[in-house]
Coordinates of C-alpha atoms in Angstrom, one line a residue:
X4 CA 0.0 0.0 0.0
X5 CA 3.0 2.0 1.1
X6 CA 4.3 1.8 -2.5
X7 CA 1.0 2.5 -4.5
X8 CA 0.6 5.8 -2.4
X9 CA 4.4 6.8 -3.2
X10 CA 3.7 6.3 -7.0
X11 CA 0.1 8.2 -6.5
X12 CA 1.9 11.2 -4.8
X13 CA 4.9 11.2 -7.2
X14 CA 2.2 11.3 -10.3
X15 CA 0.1 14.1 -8.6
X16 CA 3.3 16.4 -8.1
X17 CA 4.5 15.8 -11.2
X18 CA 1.2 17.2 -12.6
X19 CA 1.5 19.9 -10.2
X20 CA 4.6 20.7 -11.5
X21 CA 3.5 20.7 -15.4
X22 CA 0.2 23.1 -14.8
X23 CA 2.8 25.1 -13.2
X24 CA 5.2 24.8 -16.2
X25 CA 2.2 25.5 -18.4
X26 CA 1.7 28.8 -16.4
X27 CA 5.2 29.5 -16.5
X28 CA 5.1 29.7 -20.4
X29 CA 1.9 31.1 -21.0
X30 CA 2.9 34.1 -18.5
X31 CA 6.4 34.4 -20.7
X32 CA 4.2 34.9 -24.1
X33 CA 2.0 37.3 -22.3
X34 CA 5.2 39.7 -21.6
X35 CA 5.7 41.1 -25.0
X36 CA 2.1 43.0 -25.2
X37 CA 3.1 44.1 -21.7
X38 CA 6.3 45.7 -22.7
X39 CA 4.7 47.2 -25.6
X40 CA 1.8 48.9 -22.8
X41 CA 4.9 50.2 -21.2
X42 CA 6.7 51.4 -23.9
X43 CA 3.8 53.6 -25.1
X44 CA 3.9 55.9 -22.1
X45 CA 6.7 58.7 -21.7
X46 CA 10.7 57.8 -21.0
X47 CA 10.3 59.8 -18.0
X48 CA 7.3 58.0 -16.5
X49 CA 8.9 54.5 -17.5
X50 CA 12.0 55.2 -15.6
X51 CA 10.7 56.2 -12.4
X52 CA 8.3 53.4 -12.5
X53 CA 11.5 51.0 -12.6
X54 CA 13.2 52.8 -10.0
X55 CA 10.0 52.7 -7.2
X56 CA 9.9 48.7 -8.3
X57 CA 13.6 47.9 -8.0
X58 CA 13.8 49.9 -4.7
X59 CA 10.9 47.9 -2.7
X60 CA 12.5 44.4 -4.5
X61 CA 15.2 45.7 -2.7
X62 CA 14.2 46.3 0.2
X63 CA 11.9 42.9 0.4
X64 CA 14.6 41.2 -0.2
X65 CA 17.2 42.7 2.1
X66 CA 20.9 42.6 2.1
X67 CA 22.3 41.2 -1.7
X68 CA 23.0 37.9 -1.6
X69 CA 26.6 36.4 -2.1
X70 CA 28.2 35.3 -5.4
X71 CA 27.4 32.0 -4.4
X72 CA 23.8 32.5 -4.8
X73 CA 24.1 33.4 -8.6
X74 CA 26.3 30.5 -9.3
X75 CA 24.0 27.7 -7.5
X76 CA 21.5 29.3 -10.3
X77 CA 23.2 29.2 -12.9
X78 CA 23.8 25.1 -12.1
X79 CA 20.1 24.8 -11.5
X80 CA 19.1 26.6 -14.7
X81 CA 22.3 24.4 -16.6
X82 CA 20.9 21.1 -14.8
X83 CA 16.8 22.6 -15.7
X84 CA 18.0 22.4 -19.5
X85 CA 20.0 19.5 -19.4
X86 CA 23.5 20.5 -19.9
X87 CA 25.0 19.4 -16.6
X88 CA 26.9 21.0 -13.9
X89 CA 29.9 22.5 -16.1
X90 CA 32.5 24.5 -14.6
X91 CA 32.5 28.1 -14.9
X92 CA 36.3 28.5 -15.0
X93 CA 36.3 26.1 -18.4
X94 CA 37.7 27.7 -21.2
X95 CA 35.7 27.2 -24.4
X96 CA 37.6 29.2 -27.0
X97 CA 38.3 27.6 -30.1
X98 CA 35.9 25.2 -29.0
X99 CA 32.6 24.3 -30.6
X100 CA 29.3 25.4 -28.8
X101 CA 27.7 22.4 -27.9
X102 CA 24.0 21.6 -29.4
X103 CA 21.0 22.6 -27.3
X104 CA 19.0 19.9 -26.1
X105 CA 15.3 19.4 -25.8
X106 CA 14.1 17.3 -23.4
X107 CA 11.2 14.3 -24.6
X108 CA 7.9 14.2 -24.3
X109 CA 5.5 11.7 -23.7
X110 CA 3.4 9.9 -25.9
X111 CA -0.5 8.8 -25.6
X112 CA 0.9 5.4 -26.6
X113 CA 3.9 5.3 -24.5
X114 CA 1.8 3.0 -22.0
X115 CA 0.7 0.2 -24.2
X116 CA 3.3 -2.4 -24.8
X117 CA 5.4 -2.6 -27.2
X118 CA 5.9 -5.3 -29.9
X119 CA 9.8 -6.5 -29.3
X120 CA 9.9 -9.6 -30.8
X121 CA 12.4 -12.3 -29.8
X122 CA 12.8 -14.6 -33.1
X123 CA 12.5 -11.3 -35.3
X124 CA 16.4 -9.6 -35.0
X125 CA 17.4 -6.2 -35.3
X126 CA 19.9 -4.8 -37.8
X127 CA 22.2 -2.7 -36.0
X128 CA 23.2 0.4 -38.0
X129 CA 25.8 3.4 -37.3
X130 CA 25.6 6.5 -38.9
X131 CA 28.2 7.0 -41.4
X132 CA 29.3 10.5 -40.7
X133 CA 30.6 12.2 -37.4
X134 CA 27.2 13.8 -34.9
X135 CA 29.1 16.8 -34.8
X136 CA 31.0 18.2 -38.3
X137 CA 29.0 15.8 -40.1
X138 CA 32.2 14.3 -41.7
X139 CA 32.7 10.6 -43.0
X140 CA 36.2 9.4 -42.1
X141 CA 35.6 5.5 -41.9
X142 CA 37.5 3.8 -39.1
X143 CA 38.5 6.9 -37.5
X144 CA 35.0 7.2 -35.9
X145 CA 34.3 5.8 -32.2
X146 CA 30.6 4.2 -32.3
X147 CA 28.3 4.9 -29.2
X148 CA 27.4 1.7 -27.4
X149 CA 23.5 2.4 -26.8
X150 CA 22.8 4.7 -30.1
X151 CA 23.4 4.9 -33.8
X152 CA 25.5 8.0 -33.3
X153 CA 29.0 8.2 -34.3
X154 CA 32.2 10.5 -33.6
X155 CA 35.5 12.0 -34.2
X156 CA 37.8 12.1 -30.9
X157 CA 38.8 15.3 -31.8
X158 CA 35.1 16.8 -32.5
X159 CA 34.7 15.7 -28.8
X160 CA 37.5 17.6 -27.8
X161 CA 36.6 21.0 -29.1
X162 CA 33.2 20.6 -27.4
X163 CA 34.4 19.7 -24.4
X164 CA 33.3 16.2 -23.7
X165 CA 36.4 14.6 -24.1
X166 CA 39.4 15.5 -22.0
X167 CA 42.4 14.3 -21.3
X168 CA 42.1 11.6 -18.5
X169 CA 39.0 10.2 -20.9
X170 CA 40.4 10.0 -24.5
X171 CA 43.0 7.2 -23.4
X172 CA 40.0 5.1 -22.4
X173 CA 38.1 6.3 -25.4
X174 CA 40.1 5.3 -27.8
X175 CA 40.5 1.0 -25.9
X176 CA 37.1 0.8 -25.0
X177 CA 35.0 2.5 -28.7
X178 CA 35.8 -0.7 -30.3
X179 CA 35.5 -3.2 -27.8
X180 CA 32.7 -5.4 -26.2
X181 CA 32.7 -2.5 -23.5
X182 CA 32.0 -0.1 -25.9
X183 CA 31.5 3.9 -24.9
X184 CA 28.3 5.8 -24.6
X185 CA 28.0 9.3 -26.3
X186 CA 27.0 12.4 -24.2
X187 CA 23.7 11.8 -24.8
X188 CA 23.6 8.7 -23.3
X189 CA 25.7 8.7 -20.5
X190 CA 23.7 11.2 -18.7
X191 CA 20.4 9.4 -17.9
X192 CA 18.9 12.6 -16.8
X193 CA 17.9 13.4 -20.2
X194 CA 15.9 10.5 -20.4
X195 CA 13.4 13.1 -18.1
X196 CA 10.9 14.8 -19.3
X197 CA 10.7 18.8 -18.9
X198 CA 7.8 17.9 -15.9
X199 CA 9.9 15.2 -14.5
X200 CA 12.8 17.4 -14.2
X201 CA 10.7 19.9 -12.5
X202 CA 10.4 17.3 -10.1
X203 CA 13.4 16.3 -9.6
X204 CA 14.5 19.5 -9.0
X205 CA 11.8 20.2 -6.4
X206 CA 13.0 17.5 -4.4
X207 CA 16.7 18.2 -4.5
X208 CA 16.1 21.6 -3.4
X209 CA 13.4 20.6 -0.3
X210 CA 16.5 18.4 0.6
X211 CA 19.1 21.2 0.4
X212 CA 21.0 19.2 -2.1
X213 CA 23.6 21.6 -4.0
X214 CA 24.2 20.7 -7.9
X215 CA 27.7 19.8 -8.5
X216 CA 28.9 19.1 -4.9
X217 CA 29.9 15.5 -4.2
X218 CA 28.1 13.4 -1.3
X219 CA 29.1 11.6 1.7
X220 CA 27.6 8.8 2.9
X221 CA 26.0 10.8 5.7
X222 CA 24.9 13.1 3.2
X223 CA 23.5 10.5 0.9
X224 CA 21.6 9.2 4.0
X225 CA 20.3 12.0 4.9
X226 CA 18.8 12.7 1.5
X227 CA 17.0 9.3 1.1
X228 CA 15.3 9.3 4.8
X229 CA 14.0 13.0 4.1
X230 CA 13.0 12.0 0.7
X231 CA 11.2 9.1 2.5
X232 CA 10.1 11.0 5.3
X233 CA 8.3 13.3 3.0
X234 CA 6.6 10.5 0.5
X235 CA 5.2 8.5 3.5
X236 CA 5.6 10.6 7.0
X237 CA 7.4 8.3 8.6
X238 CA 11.2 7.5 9.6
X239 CA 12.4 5.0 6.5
X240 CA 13.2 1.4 8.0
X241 CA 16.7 -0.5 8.8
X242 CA 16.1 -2.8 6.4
X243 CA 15.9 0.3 3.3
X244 CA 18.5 2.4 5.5
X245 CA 20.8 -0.5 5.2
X246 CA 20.0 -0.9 1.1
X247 CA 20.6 3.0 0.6
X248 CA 23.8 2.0 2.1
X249 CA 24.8 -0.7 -0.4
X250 CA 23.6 1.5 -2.8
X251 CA 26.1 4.4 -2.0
X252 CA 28.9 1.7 -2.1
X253 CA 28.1 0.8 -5.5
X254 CA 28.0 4.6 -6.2
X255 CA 31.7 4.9 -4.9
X256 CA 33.3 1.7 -6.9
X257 CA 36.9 3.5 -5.9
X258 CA 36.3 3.5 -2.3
X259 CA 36.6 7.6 -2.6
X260 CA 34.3 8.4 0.2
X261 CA 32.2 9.8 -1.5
X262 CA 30.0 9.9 -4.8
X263 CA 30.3 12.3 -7.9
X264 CA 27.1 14.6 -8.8
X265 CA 27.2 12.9 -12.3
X266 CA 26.7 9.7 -10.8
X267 CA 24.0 10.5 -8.1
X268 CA 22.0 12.9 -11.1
X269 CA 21.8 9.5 -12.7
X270 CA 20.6 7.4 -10.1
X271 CA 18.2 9.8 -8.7
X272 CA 17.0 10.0 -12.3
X273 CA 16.7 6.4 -13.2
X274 CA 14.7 5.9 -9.4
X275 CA 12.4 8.8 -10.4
X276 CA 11.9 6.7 -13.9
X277 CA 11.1 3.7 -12.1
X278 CA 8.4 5.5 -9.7
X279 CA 6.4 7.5 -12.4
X280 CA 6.6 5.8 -15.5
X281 CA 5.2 2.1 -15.9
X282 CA 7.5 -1.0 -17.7
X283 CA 5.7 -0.5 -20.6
X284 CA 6.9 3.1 -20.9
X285 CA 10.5 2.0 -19.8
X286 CA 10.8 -0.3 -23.0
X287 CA 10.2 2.3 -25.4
X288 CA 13.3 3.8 -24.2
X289 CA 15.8 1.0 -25.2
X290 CA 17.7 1.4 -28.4
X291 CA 17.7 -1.4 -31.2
X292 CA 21.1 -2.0 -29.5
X293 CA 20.6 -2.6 -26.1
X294 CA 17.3 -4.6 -27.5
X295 CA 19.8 -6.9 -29.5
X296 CA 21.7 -7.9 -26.8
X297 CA 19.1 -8.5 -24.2
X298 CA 18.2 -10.7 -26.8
X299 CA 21.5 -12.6 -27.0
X300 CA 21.5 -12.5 -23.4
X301 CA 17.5 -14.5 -23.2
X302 CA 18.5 -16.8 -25.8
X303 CA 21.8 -18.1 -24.0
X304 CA 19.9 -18.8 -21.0
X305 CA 16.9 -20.4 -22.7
X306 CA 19.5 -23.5 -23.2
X307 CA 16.5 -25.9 -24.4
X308 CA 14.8 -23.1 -26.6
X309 CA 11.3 -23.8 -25.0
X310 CA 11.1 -19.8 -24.5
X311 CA 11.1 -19.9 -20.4
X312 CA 14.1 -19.3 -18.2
X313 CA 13.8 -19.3 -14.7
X314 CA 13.9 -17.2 -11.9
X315 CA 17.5 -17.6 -10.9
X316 CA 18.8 -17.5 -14.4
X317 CA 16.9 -14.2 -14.8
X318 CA 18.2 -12.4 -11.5
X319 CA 21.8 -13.7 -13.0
X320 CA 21.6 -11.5 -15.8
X321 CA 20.6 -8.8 -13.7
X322 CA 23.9 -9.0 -11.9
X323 CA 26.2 -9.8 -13.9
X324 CA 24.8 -8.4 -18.2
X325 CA 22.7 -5.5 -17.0
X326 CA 24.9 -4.0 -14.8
X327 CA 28.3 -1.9 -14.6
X328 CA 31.6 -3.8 -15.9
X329 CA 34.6 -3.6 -12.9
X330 CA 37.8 -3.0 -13.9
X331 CA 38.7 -6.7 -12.9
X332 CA 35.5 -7.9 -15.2
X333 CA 36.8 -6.5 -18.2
X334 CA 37.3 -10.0 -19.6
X335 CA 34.5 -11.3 -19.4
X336 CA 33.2 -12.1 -22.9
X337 CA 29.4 -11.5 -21.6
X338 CA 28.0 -7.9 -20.9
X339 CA 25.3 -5.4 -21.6
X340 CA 27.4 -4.2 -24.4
X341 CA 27.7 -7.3 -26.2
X342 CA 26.1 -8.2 -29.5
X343 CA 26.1 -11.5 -31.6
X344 CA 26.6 -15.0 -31.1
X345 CA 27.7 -16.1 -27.6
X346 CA 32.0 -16.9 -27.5
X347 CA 32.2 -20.4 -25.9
X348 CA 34.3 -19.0 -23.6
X349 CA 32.0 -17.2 -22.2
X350 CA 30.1 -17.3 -18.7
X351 CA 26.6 -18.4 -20.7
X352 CA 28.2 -21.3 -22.4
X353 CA 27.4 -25.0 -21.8
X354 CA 31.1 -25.2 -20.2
X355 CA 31.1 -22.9 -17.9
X356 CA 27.5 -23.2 -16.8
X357 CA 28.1 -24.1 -13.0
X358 CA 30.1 -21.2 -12.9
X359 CA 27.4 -18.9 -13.2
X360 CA 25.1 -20.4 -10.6
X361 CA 27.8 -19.6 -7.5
X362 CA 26.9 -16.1 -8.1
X363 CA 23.8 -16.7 -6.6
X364 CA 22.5 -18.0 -3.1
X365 CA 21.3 -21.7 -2.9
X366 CA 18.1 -20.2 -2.1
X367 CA 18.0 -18.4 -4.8
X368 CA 18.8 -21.4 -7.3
X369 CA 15.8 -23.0 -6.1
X370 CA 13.1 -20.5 -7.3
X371 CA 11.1 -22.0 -9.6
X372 CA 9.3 -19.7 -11.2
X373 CA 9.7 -19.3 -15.5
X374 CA 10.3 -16.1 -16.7
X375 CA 9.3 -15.3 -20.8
X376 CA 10.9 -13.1 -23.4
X377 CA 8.8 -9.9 -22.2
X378 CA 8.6 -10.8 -18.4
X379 CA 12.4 -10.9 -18.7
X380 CA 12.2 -7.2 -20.7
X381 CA 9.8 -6.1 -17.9
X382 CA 12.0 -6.9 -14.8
X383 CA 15.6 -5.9 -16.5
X384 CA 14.6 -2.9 -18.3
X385 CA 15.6 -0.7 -15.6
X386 CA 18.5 -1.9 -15.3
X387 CA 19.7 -2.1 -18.9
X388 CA 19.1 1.8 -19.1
X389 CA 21.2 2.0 -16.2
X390 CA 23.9 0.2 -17.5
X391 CA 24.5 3.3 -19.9
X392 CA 26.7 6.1 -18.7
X393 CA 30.3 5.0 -18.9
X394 CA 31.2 5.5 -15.2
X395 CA 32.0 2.5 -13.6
X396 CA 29.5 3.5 -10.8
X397 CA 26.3 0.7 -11.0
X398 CA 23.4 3.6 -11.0
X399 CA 20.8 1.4 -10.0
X400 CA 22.4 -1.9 -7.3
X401 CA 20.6 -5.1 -8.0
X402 CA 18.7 -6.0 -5.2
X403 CA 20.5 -9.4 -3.4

């Protein structure tokens, strides 16, 4: 019950948030006729009108506020419009401007489900020319993992998405099984819509959360019992206490101490994904790419082809395919970033079956229950689109 009412008032201020929105906008095309009424009477008048308004603002508001204050908006407005947390001291000359993005909207049909068919394969496409200069160079482009999109290392230079700690890795991983996910989609936060976002924001501010500063655990903590505190007015439990904890861990694969904004904009955007929008909704996000391999990934556990896989085998895929690579994992031949046939060598092969099942609890092996092709969509879909920014952080932490 606890969970329905958290969805229910997630949905209702989310369509708070969008009359608002809708207010917002009408309110900005109504201010042109107004300047025009201003306009029309004398200089004179028009000034001293300005000057009685700016001198109560002032004195409503008080002392000025510190420089701080205008930089914590411009990161709201930057994270409002999708472009991140970028710092201010970053020199951009010579550099291209990078393209404005407009976040999606939703569909009437977003909520029916969608045909993905498991015999039926996908042909996996790249465009042939570079997303930014629009230039064909053949094998000098790096391929995103998750979308069709395709650069030039230096094009990502000049825009600033590709500095010098991150072309090295670049450069091994574009052509591997790894693979490397564009700017696009490495930031799942642009998976929100304009009234999710709103949201989101909403939250992060009632929570005194500060864009671009890295969190603690005891900040992290703090964040998730006040976000629970204010969903279902009560203290959040041990039990999800001590799962926001693992969580945080698997925010911090380094052991730093803390987590990087990047990485907990993504999870708090992925949760907030899971809470408003149904599975249905969730599947229309996944690219031919990530469908194709979920796809390899179902058909090497469904080892007698009957269409079923159990419970077990599912959860394993969850833990190992649809979520972040280690550094130590790097050689495994299975992950959420491969596509074709199944190596031999690999963790889903005949051989090396037995392997697999010590990932998971005896208990656990012992579940029963058959999963099919879109029951096994449904219950990884999350974290498939997790899976997609390129820090080794898992966004979303498998439950045990």
């Amino acid at each position: 019950m606890g969970v329905l009412m958290s969805r229910r008032q997630t949905v209702e201020r989310v369509q708070k948030v969008s009359l608002a929105v809708s207010a917002f906008k009408d309110g900005l095309r109504e201010q042109p006729s107004t300047r025009r009424r201003a306009e029309a009477g004398t200089a004179r008048q028009g000034t001293l009108e300005q000057e009685v308004q700016e001198g109560e603002e002032e004195a409503l508001a008080g002392p000025s506020q510190p420089e701080e204050s205008s930089a914590s908006k411009a990161a709201w407005e930057r994270l409002r419009d999708g472009r991140g947390v970028e710092p201010e001291e970053f020199e951009r000359a010579n550099r291209f401007t990078p393209p404005a993005f407009i976040r999606p909207k939703r569909e009437l049909h977003d909520d029916e489900p969608p045909d993905i068919s498991l015999e039926q394969r996908e042909q996996i496409l790249n465009d042939e020319m570079c997303e930014i200069c629009e230039v064909w160079t053949a094998e000098s482009l790096f391929p995103c993992r998750i979308c069709h999109r395709v650069y030039h290392d230096g094009c990502l230079r000049r825009m600033g998405y590709l500095q010098k700690d991150s072309a090295v890795e670049v450069t091994e991983t574009a052509h591997t099984e790894t693979g490397w996910s564009c700017y696009y989609c490495d930031n799942l936060n642009l998976l929100l819509t304009e009234e999710e976002m709103y949201s989101l924001m909403e939250t992060l501010r009632n929570c005194k959360i500060i864009p671009g500063v890295c969190l603690t655990l005891d900040d992290f903590l703090h964040y998730k019992h006040q976000v629970h505190k204010q969903q279902f007015e009560r203290t959040m439990p041990e039990a999800q206490e001590e799962q926001a904890a693992l969580q945080f861990n698997a925010l911090d694969p380094d052991k730093k101490g803390h987590i990087e904004w990047q990485d907990f904009l993504s999870h708090e955007s992925i949760q907030l994904l899971q809470k408003i929008r149904p599975q249905n909704a969730l599947l229309r996000l996944l690219t031919p790419k990530e469908r194709e391999r979920a796809r390899a990934a179902f058909l090497a556990l469904d080892q007698d082809n009957d269409g079923f896989i159990e419970e077990g085998e599912c959860r394993q895929a969850r833990h190992t395919w649809f979520r972040k690579h280690q550094k130590e994992m790097l050689s495994c031949n299975v992950s959420i970033s491969h596509v074709g046939p199944i190596s031999e060598g690999s963790p889903t092969s005949n051989r090396n079956g037995k392997s697999l099942e010590k990932i998971l609890p005896a208990t656990k092996q012992e579940e029963t229950r058959n999963i099919d092709w879109p029951g096994f969509l449904r219950e990884n879909v999350a974290y498939i689109l997790a899976a997609r920014p390129n820090s080794a952080a898992l966004h979303l932490q498998p439950l045990a």
